[in-house]
Structures are given as C-alpha cells and as structure tokens.
Coordinates of C-alpha atoms and ligand atoms in Angstrom, one line a residue:
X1 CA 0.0 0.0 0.0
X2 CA 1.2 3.4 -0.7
X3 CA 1.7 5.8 2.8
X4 CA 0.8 8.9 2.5
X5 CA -0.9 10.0 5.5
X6 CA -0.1 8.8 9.4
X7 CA -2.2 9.7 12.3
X8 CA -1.0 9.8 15.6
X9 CA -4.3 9.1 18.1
X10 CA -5.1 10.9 20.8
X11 CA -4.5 8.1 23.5
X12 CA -1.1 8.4 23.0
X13 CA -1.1 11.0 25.7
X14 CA -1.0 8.8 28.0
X15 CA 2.2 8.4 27.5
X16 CA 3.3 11.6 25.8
X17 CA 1.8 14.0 23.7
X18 CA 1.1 13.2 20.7
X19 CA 2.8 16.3 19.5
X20 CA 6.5 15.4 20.6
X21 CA 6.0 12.2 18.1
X22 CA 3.9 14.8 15.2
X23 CA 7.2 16.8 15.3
X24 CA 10.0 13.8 16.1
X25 CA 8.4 12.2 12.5
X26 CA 7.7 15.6 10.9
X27 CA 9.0 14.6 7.1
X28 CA 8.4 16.1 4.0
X29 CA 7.5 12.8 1.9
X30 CA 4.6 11.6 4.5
X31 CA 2.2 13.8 6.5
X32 CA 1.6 13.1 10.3
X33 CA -0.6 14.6 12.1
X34 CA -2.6 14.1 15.8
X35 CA -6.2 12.6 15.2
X36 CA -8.7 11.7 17.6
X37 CA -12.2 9.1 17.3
X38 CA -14.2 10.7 14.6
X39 CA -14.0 7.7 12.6
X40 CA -13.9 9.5 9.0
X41 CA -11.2 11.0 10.6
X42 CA -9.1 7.4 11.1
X43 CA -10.2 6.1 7.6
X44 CA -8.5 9.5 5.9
X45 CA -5.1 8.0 7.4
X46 CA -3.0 5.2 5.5
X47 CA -1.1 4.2 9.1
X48 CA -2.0 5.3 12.7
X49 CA 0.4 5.1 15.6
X50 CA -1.4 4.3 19.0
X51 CA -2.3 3.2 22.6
X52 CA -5.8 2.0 22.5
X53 CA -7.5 0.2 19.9
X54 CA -10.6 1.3 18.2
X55 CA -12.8 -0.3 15.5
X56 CA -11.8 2.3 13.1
X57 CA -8.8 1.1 12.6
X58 CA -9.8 -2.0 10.1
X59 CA -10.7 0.9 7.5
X60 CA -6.7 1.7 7.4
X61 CA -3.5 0.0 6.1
X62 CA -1.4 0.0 9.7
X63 CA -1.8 -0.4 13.0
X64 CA 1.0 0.6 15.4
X65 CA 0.7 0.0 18.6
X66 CA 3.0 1.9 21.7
X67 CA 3.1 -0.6 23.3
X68 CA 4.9 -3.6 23.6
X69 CA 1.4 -5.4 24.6
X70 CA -1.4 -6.1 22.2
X71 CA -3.3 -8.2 23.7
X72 CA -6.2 -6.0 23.6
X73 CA -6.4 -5.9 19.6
X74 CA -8.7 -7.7 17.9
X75 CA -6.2 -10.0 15.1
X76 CA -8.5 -12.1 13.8
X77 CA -10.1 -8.6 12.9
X78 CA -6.8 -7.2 11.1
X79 CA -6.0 -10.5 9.7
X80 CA -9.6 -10.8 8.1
X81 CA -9.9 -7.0 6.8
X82 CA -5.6 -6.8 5.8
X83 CA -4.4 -4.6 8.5
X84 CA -0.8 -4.9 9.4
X85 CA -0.2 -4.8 12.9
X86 CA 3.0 -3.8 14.8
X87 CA 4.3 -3.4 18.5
X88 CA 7.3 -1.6 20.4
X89 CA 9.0 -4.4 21.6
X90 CA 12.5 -3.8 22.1
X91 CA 12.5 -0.5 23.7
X92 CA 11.6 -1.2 27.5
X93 CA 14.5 -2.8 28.6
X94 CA 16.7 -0.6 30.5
X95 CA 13.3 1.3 31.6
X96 CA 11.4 -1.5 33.3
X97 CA 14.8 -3.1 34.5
X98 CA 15.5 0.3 36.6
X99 CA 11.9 0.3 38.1
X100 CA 12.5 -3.3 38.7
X101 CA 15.3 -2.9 40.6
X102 CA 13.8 0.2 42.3
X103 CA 11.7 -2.2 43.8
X104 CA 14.1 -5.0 45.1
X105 CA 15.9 -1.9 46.7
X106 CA 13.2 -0.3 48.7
X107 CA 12.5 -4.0 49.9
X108 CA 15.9 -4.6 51.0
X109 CA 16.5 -1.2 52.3
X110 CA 13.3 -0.5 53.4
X111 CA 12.6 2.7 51.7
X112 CA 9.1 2.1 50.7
X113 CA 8.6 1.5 54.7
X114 CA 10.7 5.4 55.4
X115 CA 8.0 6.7 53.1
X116 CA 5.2 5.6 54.4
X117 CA 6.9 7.0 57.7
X118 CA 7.3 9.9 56.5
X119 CA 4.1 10.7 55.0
X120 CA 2.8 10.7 58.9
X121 CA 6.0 12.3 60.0
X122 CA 7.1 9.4 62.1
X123 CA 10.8 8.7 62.5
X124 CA 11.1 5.0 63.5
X125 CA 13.9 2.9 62.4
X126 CA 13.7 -0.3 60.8
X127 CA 14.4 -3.4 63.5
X128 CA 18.3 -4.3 63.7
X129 CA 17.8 -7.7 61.0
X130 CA 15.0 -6.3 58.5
X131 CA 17.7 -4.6 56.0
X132 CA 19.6 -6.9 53.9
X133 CA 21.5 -6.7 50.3
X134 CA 21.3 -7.4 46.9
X135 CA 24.3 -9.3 45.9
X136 CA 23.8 -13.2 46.6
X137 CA 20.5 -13.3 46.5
X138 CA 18.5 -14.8 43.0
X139 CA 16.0 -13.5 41.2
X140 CA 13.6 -15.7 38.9
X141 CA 12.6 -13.6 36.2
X142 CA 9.3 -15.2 33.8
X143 CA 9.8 -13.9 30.1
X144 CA 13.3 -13.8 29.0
X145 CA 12.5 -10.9 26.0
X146 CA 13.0 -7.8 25.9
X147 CA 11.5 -6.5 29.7
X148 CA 13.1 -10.0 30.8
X149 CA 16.7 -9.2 29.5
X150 CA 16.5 -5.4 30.8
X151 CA 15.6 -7.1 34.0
X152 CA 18.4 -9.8 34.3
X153 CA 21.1 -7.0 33.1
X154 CA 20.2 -4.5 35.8
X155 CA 19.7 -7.1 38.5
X156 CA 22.6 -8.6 37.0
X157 CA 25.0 -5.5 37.8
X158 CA 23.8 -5.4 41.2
X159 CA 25.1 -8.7 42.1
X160 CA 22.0 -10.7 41.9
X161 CA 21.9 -14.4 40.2
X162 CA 19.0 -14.4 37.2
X163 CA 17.3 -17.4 36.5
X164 CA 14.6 -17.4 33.2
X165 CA 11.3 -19.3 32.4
X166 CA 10.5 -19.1 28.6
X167 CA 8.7 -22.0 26.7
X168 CA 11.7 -23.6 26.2
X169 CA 14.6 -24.4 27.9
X170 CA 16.9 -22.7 25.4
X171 CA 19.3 -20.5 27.2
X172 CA 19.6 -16.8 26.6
X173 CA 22.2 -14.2 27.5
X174 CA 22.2 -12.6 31.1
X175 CA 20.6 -15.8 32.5
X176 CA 22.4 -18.2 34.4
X177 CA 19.9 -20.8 34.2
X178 CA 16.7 -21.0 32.1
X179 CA 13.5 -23.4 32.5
X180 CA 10.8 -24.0 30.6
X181 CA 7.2 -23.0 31.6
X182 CA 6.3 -26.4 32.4
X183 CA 9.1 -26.3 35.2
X184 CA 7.8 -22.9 36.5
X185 CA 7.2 -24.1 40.2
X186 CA 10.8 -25.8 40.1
X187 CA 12.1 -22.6 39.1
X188 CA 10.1 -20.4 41.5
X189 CA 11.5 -22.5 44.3
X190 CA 14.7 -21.2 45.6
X191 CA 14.4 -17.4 43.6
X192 CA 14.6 -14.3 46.9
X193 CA 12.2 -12.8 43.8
X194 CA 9.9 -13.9 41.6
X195 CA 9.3 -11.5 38.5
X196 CA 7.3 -11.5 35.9
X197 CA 7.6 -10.1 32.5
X198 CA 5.0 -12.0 30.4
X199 CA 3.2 -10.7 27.5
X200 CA -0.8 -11.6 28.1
X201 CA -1.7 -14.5 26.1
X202 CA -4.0 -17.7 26.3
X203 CA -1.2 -19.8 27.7
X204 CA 0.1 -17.3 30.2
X205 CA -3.5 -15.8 31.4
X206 CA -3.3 -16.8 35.4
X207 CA 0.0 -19.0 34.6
X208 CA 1.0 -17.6 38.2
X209 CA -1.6 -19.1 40.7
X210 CA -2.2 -20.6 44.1
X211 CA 0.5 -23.3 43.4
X212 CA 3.3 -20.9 42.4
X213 CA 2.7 -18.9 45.4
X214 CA 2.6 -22.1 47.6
X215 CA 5.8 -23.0 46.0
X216 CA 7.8 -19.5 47.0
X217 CA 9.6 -19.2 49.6
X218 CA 8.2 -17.4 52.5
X219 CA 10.8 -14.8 53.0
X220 CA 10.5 -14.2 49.1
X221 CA 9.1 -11.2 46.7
X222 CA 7.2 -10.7 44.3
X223 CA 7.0 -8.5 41.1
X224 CA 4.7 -8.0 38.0
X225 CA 5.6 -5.5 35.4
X226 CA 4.0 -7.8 33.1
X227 CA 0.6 -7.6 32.4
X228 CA -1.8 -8.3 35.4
X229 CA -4.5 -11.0 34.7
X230 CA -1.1 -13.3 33.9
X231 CA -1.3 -13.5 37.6
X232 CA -4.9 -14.6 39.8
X233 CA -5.0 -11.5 42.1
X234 CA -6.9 -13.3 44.7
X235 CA -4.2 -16.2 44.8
X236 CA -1.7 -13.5 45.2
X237 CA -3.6 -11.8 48.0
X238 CA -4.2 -14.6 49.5
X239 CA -0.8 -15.5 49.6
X240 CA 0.1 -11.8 50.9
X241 CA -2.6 -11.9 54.0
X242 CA -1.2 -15.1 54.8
X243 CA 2.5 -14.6 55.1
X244 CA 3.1 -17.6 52.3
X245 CA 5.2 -14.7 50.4
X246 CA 7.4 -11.6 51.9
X247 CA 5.8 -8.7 49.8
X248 CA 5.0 -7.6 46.3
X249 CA 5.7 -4.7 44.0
X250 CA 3.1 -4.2 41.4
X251 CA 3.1 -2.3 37.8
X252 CA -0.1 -4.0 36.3
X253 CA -3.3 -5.9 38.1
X254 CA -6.6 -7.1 36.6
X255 CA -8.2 -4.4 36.5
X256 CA -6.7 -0.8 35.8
X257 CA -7.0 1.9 37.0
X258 CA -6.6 -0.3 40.1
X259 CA -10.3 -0.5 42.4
X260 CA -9.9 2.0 45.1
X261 CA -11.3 -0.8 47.2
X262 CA -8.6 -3.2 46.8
X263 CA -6.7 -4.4 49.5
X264 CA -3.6 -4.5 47.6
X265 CA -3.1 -0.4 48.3
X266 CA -2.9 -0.9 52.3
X267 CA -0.6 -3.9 52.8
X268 CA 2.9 -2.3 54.3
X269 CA 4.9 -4.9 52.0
X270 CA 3.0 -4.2 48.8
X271 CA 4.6 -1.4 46.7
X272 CA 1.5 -0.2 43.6
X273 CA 2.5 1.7 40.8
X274 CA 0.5 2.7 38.5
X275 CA 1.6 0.7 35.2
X276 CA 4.0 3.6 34.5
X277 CA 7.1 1.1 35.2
X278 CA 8.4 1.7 31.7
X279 CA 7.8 5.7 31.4
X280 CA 10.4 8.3 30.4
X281 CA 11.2 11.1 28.6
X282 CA 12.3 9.1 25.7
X283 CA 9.5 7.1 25.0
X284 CA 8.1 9.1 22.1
X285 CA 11.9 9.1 20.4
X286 CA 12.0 5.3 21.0
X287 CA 8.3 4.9 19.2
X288 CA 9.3 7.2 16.4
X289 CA 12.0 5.6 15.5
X290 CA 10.7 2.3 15.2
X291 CA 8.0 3.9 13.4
X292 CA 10.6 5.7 10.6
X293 CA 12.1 2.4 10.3
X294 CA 9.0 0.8 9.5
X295 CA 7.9 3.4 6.7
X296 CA 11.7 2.8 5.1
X297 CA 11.0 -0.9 5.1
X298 CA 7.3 0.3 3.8
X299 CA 9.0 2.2 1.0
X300 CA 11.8 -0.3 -0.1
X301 CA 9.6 -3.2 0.0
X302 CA 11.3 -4.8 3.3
X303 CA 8.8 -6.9 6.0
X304 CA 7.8 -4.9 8.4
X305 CA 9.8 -4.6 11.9
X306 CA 7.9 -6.2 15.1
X307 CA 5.1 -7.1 12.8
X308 CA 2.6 -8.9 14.9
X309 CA -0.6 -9.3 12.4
Ligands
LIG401 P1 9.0 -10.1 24.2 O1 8.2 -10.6 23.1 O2 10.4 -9.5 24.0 O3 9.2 -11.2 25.4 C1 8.2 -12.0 25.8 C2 8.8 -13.2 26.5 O4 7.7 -14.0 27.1 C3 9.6 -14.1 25.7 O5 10.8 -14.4 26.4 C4 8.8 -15.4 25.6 O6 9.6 -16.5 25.6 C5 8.0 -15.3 26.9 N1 6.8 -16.1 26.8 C6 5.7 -16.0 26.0 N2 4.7 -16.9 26.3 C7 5.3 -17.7 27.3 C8 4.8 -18.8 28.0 N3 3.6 -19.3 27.8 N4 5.6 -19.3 29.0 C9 6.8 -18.8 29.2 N5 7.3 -17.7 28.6 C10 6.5 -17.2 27.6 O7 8.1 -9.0 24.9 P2 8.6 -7.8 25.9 O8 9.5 -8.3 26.8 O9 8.9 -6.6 25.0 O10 7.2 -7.5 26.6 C11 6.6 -8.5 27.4 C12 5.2 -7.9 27.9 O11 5.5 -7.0 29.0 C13 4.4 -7.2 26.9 O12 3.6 -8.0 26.1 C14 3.6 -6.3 27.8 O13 2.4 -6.9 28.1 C15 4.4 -6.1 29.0 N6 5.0 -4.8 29.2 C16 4.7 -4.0 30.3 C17 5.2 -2.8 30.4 C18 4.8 -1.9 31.6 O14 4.7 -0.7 31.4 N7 4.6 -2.5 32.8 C19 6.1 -2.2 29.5 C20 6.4 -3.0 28.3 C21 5.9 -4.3 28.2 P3 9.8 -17.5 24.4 O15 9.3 -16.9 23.2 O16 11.3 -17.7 24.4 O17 9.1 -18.7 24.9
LIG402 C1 3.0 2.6 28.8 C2 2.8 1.1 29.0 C3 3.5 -2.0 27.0 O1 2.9 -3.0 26.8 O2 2.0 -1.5 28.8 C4 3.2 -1.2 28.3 O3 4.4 -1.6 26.3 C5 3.4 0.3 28.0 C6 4.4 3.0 29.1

C-alpha cells in the first residue's frame, strides 16, 4: 500500500503527547498529524500510531501499537480485513529493568517502609535484621524478552543471580539458568524474587496461581511489570494476608486503574505503581523511530519490523 498519511491518536497522551511524536516524525514525503475518534477521521489515514484500539482502525492499512502489549487488539479482525499490525518491543528494557530494581531496593532497604513513615511524620527505624543486600540473592525472572533481558542486566549488575522461564529451555544471555514454563514451580522454588515479565496471552492468562505462590519461599518477593490477569489477584492476596510470600511490587493488576477498594493499596509490604514502570522522557523518540524504520521498510519493500498481524 502506498503511505501517505499517518495519524498519531489521541491516547497516545497517556504516555506523551502526541505532539512530541507529530514533530519527532515531521518529514516532507509523509504527513503526520494528531487525530482523535471521529472515525472519518481514522479512515483519511493510510497508518495510525497508538495506545488503545478502536474499530476504526480495520478501515486503514497499519496499526502501530506503543506498546509492547497487544493483547487487547482484535487479530483475527486485522488479519480478516488486511491490517498490518506492529508493536514496540525492544524498547523497554533498561526502563522497566531500573523500576524493577527500584523495587528490590526499597525492599531490601526498606525505603518504601521510610516513606510511608514519612508521609505521617514518624521517624522510627527499621528493626536491627529487617535490611539486607542485593548481591547473593537470586532473582527468577518469567519472560526472558526484551523487559526480561533489561531485568536480568540491571539485576545482573547489582550482584543478583538471574534465572529465566521461557517456553523452552533454550538459554539466553544474562541468565544463568533458564526453565521451561512447564518447570515454572521448580524454578520459582529457591528465587529471593519472583518476577514477571510475560506478555498476556491464552497460555500465560493466570499461569501464576495458588501453586506458584505455595511453591515460593516465605521470605521471598514478588513483582509483575507484566501484564496483570497473567497473575490470579486473589491467589496473590491470599498468599500476601497469609504470610506464604514476603511482599509484592506491582506495575499492572486485573483491573486498571486499580479499584480504590482493593486491599492491595494498604498492605505495608506491597509497593503499587501505576503501570508507569516503563515511562520516560524518551518514549516518544523510541516509538518514532521504530515507526521511521518501519515506513523505510514500507518504501523499499522490506517486511515490516515487530510485525505482529
Ligand atoms: P518479548 O516478546 O520480547 O518477550 C516475551 C517473553 O515472554 C519471551 O521471552 C517469551 O519466551 C515469553 N513467553 C511468552 N509466552 C510464554 C509462556 N507461555 N511461557 C513462558 N514464557 C513465555 O516482549 P517484551 O519483553 O517486550 O514485553 C513483554 C510484555 O510485557 C508485553 O507483552 C507487555 O504486556 C508487558 N509490558 C509491560 C510494560 C509496563 O509498562 N509495565 C512495558 C512493556 C511491556 P519464548 O518466546 O522464548 O518462549
Ligand atoms: C506505557 C505502558 C507495554 O505493553 O503496557 C506497556 O508496552 C506500556 C508506558
């Protein structure tokens, strides 16, 4: 298909503004422009570049997503009406690794506890064997891709043994050992930290469950910066109210924005962010470029980069 037109949609903003990526592609062969829902609108674009699906989309030629998930668009859709689809893999890594270990500090410092101190202007030291280190201690990390590999490299460099789970067994680079998913509670059985990095799909939807709590250590952590429904949120409460696990740091649940009534936001060990584990400044460069890329290959008759559909 000939591109002529891209529009960036509005729900872009909730990363950046769709401006900074308007400008950042700004190029005299292809016009780019912000759009929002009118769906006239959409079908007047060749490509759009976004967070959120919508059904306008099957009237164009490409679909690219911001994010690195997609499980929320419809393939059978694109592959039935033609619409290419592509994701931003390969841009999180460094990002989510440094929240990652963010996390796995503040537990073994205890600076999410000084926080919450100091919010109520308490000063009240942590008891004499509650601190501990990093270095020596192993962290299992589920997904070895790109989050997964930005995860074992930062943890890496602070002294911590990485294991993987992937489907298979295969090893990969920054891992000292790697399972395969039907091994997971083997795996999870010796790791200080549990961490997921799973994309949501069929096979991984609740893959983390009653069992893989009941088969981490008591004194261990966990982490999702995945998505959430990869993990049963009742399971993992469960397993928090009963002391089964240590704590839990938390980027992504079932539902989002997560319910003001959920217990999760007033457990002492439970650190919530609010799925912004991978923001930064850079994002909209880091999207734009594999966006640029994509138009070359578009141009010179290349496949498509992180095609998904
Ligand atoms: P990649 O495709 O690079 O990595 C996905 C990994 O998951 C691969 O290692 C793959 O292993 C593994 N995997 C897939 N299915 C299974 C399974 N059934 N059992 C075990 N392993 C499996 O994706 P990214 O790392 O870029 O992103 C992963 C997900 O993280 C995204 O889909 C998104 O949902 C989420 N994400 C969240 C962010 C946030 O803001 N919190 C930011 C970015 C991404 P293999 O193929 O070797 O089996
Ligand atoms: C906004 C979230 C992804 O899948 O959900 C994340 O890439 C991105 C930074």
């Amino acid at each position: 298909f000939e591109l002529e037109r891209i529009g960036v949609h509005e729900s872009v903003e909730t990363v950046f503004p769709p401006s900074e990526l308007v400008d950042y592609l700004a190029d005299d062969l292809v016009e780019v422009a912000v759009i929002g829902d009118d769906p006239d609108e959409i079908a007047a674009c060749d490509a759009v570049v976004t967070f959120e699906h919508r059904d306008a989309y099957l009237e164009v030629d490409w679909v690219h997503s911001i994010q690195a998930g997609v499980d929320r668009f419809p393939f059978d859709e694109f592959e039935a009406e033609g619409v290419v689809l592509t994701n931003s893999t390969g841009i999180h890594d460094r990002w989510v690794g440094e929240t990652v270990a963010g996390y796995l500090l503040s537990f073994a410092r205890r600076l999410h506890t000084a926080v919450a101190n100091q919010q109520e202007r308490r000063w009240d030291q942590p008891d004499w064997n509650e601190g501990f280190t990093l270095p020596g201690t192993t962290a299992c990390v589920l997904g070895t891709g790109t989050l997964g590999s930005g995860v074992a490299e930062v943890l890496g460099s602070l002294g911590v043994r990485v294991t993987g789970v992937r489907r298979s067994a295969e090893p990969v680079p920054g891992f000292e050992e790697i399972y395969a998913t039907e091994d997971l509670l083997e795996a999870v059985g010796d790791a200080d930290f549990v961490i997921v990095t799973l994309p949501l799909t069929e096979e991984t939807r609740h893959l983390v469950d009653a069992d893989v709590f009941e088969a981490m250590r008591e004194d261990a952590y966990f982490v999702n910066v995945g998505r959430g429904p990869v993990v049963d949120e009742s399971a993992l409460i469960d397993a928090l109210e009963t002391d089964s696990i240590a704590g839990a740091a938390l980027d992504v649940f079932e539902t989002e924005p997560l319910p003001e009534e959920s217990p999760l936001w007033d457990m002492d060990e439970v650190i919530v962010t609010p799925h912004c584990a991978a923001f930064t400044e850079d994002y909209f460069r880091a999207v734009g470029d594999i966006v640029r890329e994509n138009v070359e290959r578009l141009e010179s008759g290349e496949p498509f980069h992180n095609r998904v559909v």
